[in-house]
Short mmCIF file of C-alpha atoms in Angstrom, two decimals:
data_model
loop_
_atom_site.label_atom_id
_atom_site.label_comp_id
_atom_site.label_asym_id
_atom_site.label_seq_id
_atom_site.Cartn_x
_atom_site.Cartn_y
_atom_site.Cartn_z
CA UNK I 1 3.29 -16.24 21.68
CA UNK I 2 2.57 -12.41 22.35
CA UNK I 3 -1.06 -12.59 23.77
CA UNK I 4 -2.79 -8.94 22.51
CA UNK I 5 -6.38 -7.81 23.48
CA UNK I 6 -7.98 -5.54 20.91
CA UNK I 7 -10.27 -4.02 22.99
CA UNK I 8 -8.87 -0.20 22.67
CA UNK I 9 -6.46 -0.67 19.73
CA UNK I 10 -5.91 0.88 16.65
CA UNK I 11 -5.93 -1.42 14.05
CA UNK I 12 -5.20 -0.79 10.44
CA UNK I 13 -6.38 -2.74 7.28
CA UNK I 14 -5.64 -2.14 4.36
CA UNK I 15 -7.97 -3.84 1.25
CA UNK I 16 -10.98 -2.79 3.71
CA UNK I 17 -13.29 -2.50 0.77
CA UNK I 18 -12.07 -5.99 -0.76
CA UNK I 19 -13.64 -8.80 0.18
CA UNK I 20 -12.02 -10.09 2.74
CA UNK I 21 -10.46 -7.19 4.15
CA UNK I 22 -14.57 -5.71 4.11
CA UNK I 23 -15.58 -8.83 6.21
CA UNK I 24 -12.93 -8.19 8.90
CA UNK I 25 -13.52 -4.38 9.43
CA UNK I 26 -17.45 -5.73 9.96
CA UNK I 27 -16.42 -8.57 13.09
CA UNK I 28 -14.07 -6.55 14.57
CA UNK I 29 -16.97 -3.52 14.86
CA UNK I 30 -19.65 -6.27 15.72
CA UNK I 31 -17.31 -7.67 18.30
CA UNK I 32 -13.95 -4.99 19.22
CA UNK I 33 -15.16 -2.19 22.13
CA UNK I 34 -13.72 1.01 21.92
CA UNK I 35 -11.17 0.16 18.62
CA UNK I 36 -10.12 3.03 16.16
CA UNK I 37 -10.29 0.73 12.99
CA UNK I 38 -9.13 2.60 9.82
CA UNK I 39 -9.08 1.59 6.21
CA UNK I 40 -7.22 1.84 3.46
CA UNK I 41 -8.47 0.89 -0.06
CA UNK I 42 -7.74 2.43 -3.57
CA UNK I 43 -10.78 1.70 -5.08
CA UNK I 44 -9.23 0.50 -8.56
CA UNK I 45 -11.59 -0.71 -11.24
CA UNK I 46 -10.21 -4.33 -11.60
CA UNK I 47 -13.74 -5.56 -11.15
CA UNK I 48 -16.89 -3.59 -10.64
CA UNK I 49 -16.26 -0.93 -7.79
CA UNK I 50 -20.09 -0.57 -7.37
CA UNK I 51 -19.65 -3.71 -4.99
CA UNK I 52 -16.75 -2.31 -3.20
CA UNK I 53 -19.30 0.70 -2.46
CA UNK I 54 -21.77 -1.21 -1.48
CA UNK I 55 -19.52 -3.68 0.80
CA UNK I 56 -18.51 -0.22 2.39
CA UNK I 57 -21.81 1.61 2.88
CA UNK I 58 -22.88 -1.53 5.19
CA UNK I 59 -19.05 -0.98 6.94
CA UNK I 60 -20.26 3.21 7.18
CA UNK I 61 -23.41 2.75 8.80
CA UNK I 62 -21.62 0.35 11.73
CA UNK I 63 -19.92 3.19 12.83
CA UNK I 64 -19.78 3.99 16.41
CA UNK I 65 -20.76 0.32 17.53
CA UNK I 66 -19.39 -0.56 20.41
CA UNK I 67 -17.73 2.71 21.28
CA UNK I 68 -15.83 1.81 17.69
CA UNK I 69 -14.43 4.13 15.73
CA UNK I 70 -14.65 2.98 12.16
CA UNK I 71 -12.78 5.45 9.40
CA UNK I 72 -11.93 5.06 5.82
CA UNK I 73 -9.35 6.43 3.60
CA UNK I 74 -8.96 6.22 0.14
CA UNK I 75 -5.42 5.88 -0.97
CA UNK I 76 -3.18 3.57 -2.74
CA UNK I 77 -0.47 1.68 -0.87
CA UNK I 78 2.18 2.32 -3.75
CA UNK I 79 1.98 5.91 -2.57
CA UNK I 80 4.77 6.12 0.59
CA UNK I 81 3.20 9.58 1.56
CA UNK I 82 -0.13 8.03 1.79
CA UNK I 83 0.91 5.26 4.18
CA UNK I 84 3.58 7.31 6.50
CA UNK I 85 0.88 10.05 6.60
CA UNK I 86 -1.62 7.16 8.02
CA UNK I 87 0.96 5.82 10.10
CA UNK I 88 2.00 9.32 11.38
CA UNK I 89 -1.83 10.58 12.24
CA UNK I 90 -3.28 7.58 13.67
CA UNK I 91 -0.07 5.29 15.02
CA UNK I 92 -1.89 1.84 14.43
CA UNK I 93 -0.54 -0.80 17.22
CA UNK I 94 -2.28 -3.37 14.94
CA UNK I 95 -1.90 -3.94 11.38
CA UNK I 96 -3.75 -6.35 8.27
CA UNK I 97 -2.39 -6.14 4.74
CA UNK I 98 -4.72 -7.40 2.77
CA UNK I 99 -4.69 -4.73 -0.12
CA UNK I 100 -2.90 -6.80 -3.11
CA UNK I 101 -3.40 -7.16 -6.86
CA UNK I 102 -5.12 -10.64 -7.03
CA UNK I 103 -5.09 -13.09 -9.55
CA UNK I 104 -3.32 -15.31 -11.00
CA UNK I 105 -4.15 -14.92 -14.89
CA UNK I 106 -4.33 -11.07 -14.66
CA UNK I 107 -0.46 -11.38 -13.29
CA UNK I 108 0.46 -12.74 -16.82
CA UNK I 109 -0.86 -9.71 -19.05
CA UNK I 110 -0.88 -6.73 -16.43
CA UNK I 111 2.35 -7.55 -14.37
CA UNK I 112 2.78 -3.30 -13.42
CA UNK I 113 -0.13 -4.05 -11.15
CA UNK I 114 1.19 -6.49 -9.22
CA UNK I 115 4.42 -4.62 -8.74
CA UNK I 116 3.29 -1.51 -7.19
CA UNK I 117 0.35 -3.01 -4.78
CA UNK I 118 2.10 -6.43 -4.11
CA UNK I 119 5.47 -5.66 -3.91
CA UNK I 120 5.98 -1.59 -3.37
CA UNK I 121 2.96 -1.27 -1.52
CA UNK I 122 3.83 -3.89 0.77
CA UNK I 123 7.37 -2.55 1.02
CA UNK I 124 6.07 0.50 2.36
CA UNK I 125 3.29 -1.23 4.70
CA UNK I 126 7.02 -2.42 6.22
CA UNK I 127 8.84 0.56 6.45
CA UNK I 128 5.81 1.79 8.50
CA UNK I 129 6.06 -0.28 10.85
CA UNK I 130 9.76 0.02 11.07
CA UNK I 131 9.58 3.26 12.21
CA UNK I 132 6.18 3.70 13.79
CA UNK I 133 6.76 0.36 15.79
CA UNK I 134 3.90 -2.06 15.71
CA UNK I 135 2.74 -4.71 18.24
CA UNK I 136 1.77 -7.47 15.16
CA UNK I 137 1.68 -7.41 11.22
CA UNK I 138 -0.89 -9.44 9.80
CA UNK I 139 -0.65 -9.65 5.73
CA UNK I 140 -2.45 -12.05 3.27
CA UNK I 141 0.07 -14.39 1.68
CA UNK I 142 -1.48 -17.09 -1.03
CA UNK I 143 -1.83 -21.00 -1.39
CA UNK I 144 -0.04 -19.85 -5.07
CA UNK I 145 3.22 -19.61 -3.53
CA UNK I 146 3.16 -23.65 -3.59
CA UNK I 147 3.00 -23.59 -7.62
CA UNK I 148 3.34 -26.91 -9.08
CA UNK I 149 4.23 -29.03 -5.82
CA UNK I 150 3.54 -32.71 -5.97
CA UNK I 151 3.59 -33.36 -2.47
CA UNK I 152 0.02 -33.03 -0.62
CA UNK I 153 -1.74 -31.56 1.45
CA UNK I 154 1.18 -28.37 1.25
CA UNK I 155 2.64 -28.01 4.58
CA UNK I 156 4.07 -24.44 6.08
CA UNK I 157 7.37 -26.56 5.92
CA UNK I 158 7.22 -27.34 2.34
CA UNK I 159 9.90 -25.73 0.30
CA UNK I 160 8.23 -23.01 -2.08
CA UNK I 161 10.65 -21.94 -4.36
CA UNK I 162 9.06 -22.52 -8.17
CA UNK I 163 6.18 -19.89 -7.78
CA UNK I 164 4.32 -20.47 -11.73
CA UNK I 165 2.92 -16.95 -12.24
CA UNK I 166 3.94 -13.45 -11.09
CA UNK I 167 1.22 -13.44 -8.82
CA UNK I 168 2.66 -16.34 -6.65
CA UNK I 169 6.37 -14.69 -6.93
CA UNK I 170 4.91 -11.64 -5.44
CA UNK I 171 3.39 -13.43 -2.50
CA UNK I 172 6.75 -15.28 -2.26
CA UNK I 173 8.41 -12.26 -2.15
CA UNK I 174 6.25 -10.50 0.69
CA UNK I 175 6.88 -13.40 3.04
CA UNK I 176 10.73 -13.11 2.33
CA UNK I 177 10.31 -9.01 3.21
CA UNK I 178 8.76 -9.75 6.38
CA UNK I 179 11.31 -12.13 7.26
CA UNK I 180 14.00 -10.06 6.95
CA UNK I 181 12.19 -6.71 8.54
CA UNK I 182 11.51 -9.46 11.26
CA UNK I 183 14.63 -10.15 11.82
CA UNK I 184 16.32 -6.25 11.60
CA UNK I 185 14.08 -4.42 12.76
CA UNK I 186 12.12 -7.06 15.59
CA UNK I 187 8.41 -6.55 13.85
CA UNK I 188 6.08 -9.64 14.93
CA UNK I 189 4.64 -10.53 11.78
CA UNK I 190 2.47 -13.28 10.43
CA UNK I 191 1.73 -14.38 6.96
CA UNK I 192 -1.53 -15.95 6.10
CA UNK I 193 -1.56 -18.55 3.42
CA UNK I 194 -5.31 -18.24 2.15
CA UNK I 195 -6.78 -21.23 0.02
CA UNK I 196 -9.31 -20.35 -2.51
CA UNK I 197 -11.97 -17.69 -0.79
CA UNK I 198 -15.52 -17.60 -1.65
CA UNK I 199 -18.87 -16.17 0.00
CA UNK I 200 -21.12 -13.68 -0.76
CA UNK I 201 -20.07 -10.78 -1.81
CA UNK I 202 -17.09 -11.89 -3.36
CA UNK I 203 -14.35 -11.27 -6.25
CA UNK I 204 -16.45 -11.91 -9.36
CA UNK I 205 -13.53 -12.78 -11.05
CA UNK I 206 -13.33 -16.17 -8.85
CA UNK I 207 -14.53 -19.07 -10.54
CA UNK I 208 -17.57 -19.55 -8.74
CA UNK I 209 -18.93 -15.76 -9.46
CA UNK I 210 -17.73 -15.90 -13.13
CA UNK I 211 -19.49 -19.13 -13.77
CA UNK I 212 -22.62 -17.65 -11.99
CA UNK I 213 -22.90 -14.81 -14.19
CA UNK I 214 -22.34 -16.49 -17.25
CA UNK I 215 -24.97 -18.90 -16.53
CA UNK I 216 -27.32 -16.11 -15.52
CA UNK I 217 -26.86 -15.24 -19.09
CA UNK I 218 -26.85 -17.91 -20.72
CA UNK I 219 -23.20 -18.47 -21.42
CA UNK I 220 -21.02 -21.79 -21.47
CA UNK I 221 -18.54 -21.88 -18.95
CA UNK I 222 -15.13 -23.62 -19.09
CA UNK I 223 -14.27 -25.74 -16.84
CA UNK I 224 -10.41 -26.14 -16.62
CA UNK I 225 -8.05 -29.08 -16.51
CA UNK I 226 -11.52 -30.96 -17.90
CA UNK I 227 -12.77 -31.10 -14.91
CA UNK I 228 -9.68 -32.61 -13.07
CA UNK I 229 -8.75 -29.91 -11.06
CA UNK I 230 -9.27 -29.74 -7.04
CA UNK I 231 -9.52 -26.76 -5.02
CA UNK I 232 -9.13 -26.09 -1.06
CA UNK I 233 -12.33 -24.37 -0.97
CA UNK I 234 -12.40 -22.06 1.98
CA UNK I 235 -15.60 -19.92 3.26
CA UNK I 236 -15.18 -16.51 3.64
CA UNK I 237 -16.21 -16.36 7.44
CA UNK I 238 -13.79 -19.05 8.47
CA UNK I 239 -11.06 -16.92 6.71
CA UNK I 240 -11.88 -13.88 8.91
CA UNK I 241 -12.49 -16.34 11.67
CA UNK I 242 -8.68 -17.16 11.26
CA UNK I 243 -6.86 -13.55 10.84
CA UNK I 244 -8.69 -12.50 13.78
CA UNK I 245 -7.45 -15.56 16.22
CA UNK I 246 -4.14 -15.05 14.63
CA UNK I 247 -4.31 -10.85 15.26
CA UNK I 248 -4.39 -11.84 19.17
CA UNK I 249 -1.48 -13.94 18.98
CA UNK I 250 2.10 -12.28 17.71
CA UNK I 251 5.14 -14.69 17.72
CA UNK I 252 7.59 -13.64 20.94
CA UNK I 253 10.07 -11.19 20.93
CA UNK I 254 13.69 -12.96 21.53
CA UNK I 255 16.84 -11.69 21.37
CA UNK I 256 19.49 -14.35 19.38
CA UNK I 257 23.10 -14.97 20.47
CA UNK I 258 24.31 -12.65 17.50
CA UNK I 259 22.74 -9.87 19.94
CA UNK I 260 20.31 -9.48 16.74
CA UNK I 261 16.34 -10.66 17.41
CA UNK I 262 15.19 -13.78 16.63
CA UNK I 263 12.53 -13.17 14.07
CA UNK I 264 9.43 -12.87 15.95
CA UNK I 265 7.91 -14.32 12.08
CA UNK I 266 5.53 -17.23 11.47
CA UNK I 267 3.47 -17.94 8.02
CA UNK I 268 0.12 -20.61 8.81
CA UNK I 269 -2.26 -22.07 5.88
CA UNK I 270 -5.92 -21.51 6.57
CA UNK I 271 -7.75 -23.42 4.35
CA UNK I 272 -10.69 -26.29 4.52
CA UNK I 273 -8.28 -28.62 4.35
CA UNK I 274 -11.04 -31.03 2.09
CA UNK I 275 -10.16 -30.42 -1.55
CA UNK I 276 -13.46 -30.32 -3.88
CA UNK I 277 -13.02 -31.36 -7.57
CA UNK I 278 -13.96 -28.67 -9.77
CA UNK I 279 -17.13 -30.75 -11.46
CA UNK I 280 -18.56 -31.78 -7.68
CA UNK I 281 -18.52 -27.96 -7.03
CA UNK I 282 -20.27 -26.54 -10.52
CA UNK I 283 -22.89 -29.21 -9.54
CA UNK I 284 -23.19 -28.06 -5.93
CA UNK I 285 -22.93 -24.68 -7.36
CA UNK I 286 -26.00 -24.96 -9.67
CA UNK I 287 -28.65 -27.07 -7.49
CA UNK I 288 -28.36 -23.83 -4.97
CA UNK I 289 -28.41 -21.51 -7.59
CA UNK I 290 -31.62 -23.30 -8.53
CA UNK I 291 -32.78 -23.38 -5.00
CA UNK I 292 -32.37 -19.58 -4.79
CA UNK I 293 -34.32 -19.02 -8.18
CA UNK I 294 -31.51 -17.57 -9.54
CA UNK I 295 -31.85 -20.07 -12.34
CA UNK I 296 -35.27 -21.71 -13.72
CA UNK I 297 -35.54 -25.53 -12.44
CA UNK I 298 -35.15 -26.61 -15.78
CA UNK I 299 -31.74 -24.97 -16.83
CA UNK I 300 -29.64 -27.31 -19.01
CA UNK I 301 -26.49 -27.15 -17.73
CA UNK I 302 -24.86 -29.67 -20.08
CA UNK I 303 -25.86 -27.15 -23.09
CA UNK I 304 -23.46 -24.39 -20.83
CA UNK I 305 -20.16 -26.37 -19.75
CA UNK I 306 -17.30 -26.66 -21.91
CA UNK I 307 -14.36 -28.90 -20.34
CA UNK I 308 -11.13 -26.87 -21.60
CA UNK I 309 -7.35 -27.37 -20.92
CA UNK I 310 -5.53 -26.11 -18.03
CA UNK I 311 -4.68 -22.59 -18.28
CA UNK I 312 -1.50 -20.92 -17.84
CA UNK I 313 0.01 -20.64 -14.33
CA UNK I 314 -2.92 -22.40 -13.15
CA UNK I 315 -1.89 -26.06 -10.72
CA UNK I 316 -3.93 -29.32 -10.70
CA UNK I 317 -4.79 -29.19 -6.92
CA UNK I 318 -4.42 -27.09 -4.12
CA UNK I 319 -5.02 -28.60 -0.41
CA UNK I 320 -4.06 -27.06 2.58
CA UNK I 321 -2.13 -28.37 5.76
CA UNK I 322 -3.87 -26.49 8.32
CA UNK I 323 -1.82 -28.56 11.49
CA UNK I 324 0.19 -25.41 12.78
CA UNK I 325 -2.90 -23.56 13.02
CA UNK I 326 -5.01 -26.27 15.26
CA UNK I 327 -1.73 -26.35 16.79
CA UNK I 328 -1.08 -22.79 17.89
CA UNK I 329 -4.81 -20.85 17.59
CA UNK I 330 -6.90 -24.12 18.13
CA UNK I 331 -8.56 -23.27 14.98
CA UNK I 332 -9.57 -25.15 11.86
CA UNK I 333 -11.97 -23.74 8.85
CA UNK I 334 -15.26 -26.35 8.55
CA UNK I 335 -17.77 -24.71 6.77
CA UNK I 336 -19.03 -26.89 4.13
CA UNK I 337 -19.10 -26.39 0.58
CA UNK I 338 -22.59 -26.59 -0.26
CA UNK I 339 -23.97 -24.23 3.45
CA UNK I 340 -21.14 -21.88 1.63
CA UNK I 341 -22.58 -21.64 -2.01
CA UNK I 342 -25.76 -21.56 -0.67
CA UNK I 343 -24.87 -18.17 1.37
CA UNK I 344 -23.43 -17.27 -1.84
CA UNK I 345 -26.11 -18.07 -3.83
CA UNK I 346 -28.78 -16.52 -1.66
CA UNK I 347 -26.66 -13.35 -1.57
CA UNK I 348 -26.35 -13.59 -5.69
CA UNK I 349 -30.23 -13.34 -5.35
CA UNK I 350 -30.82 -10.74 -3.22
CA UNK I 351 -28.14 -8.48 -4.70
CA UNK I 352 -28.27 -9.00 -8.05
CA UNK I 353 -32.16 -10.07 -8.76
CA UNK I 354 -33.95 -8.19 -6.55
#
């Protein structure tokens, strides 16, 4: 493994307005010295942009921290003259893909989407770095790309060929790019299986924020599967905790007996590696909801939960093998599910109520 420091760097990621990618760009200015960090984000209206704005204006007034250098672009990453041009003014050394459609039931009525950010924006991300030569490429890959496997918890050695929505083909597909740049072009890159994100701040089209709102108006919420399903719940701080271990860490540079590299390519799970059933978490979910007076004491929640069948493209359980990770970054997520909902909850409050 390619030790790199990031003290100095420039560093690129792109979703930086997302919530994940928004979390990153905020350590690495709390704790980089003297980094250029640029972002990328497109701004689209697949849920409400006013909390991409806000989840930038904290990013905007960090600027400068640490002799850090914090700039943000709007662009899309389907657009190959947006990328080169970023490539060509700032030459990252370090790059995080994190900009994707996201999803899975969006994939099956708005497909276009996920084409042009997951697979052409991606493809593009690559060609950048193909010819403006990068020391690692970090992207966002998905616990989907498992789809219906029986065998648990999913393992990085698991075969995942039977992807069962768009979404998961997509993710499928970006691992399988970055394997074969990998291997042409020598790129170090690493794919990051993530399991089922949630914190403040978050998508509100994730469970835990839809039911939330719902409930805030007084709306049933369905509860998939009846109840049945589990989830590799995974707090947003021990997800950036993750891609920024992995950033300092590229696989090595080899040359192969062909006289063609070796590709310097590895994929890891990070996930919490304790799968929640989905009724343990709505009830976890509500007492801190309660606790943060986002709901009155004496909500019925019975009266407001509707057990449903599974949905399309949806799996049972998701549960994440996090072994190669302890192994090689001597990392494993552990934030618990109810300190995590009740960061989420608290946020909910402050954000939303106050």
């Amino acid at each position: 493994m390619q030790k790199i420091n990031l003290n100095g760097k420039t560093i690129l990621v792109t979703g930086a307005a997302g919530f994940i990618g928004s979390n990153l760009v905020k350590r690495l200015l709390l704790e980089v010295k003297d980094a250029t960090i640029i972002g990328v984000d497109n701004m689209n209206d697949y849920y409400d942009v006013s909390l991409k704005e806000w989840r930038l204006d904290g990013l905007n007034g960090m600027n400068g921290k640490n002799g850090n250098k914090w700039v943000f672009v709007k662009g899309d990453l389907a657009s190959k003259e947006t990328i080169d041009g970023l490539f060509e003014q700032y030459h990252p050394t370090i790059v995080v893909n994190l900009a994707a459609q996201a999803g899975v039931r969006y994939s099956i009525t708005n497909p276009d989407a996920y084409v042009q950010s997951n697979l052409i924006g991606f493809f593009n991300i690559l060609e950048a770095c193909r010819h403006y030569p990068v020391e690692h490429l970090v992207y966002a890959s998905s616990s989907s790309v498992y789809g219906s496997n029986k065998k648990i918890p999913y393992s990085i050695d698991d075969k995942v060929d039977n992807p069962v929505s768009l979404y998961a083909a997509t993710k499928k597909s970006n691992e399988l790019m970055a394997h074969a740049y990998s291997k042409l072009y020598n790129i170090p890159s690493t794919g990051l299986r993530f399991f089922t994100v949630y914190g403040p701040a978050g998508r509100p089209d994730m469970a835990y924020f839809g039911f939330t709102n719902k409930l805030v108006k007084g709306e049933t919420i369905q509860i998939f599967n009846f109840g049945n399903c589990k989830r590799d719940f995974t707090y947003v701080d021990d997800i950036v905790e993750g891609v920024i271990r992995v950033m300092q860490g590229a696989p090595e540079k080899q040359m192969g007996e062909d006289g063609l590299p070796i590709p310097p390519y590895a994929v890891y799970n990070i996930g919490n590696n304790q799968p929640e059933n989905l009724l343990t978490f709505v009830d976890i979910l509500q007492q801190e909801l309660i606790r943060a007076k986002v709901l009155p004491e004496d909500y019925d929640f019975e009266a407001h939960k509707k057990l449903v069948p599974m949905q399309p493209g949806d799996v049972p359980v998701t549960y994440a093998d996090t072994s190669a990770l302890e192994r090689d970054y001597g990392y494993k997520p552990s934030t618990s599910l109810r300190d995590g909902l009740r960061a989420f909850a608290e946020w909910y409050a402050y954000f939303y109520l106050k």
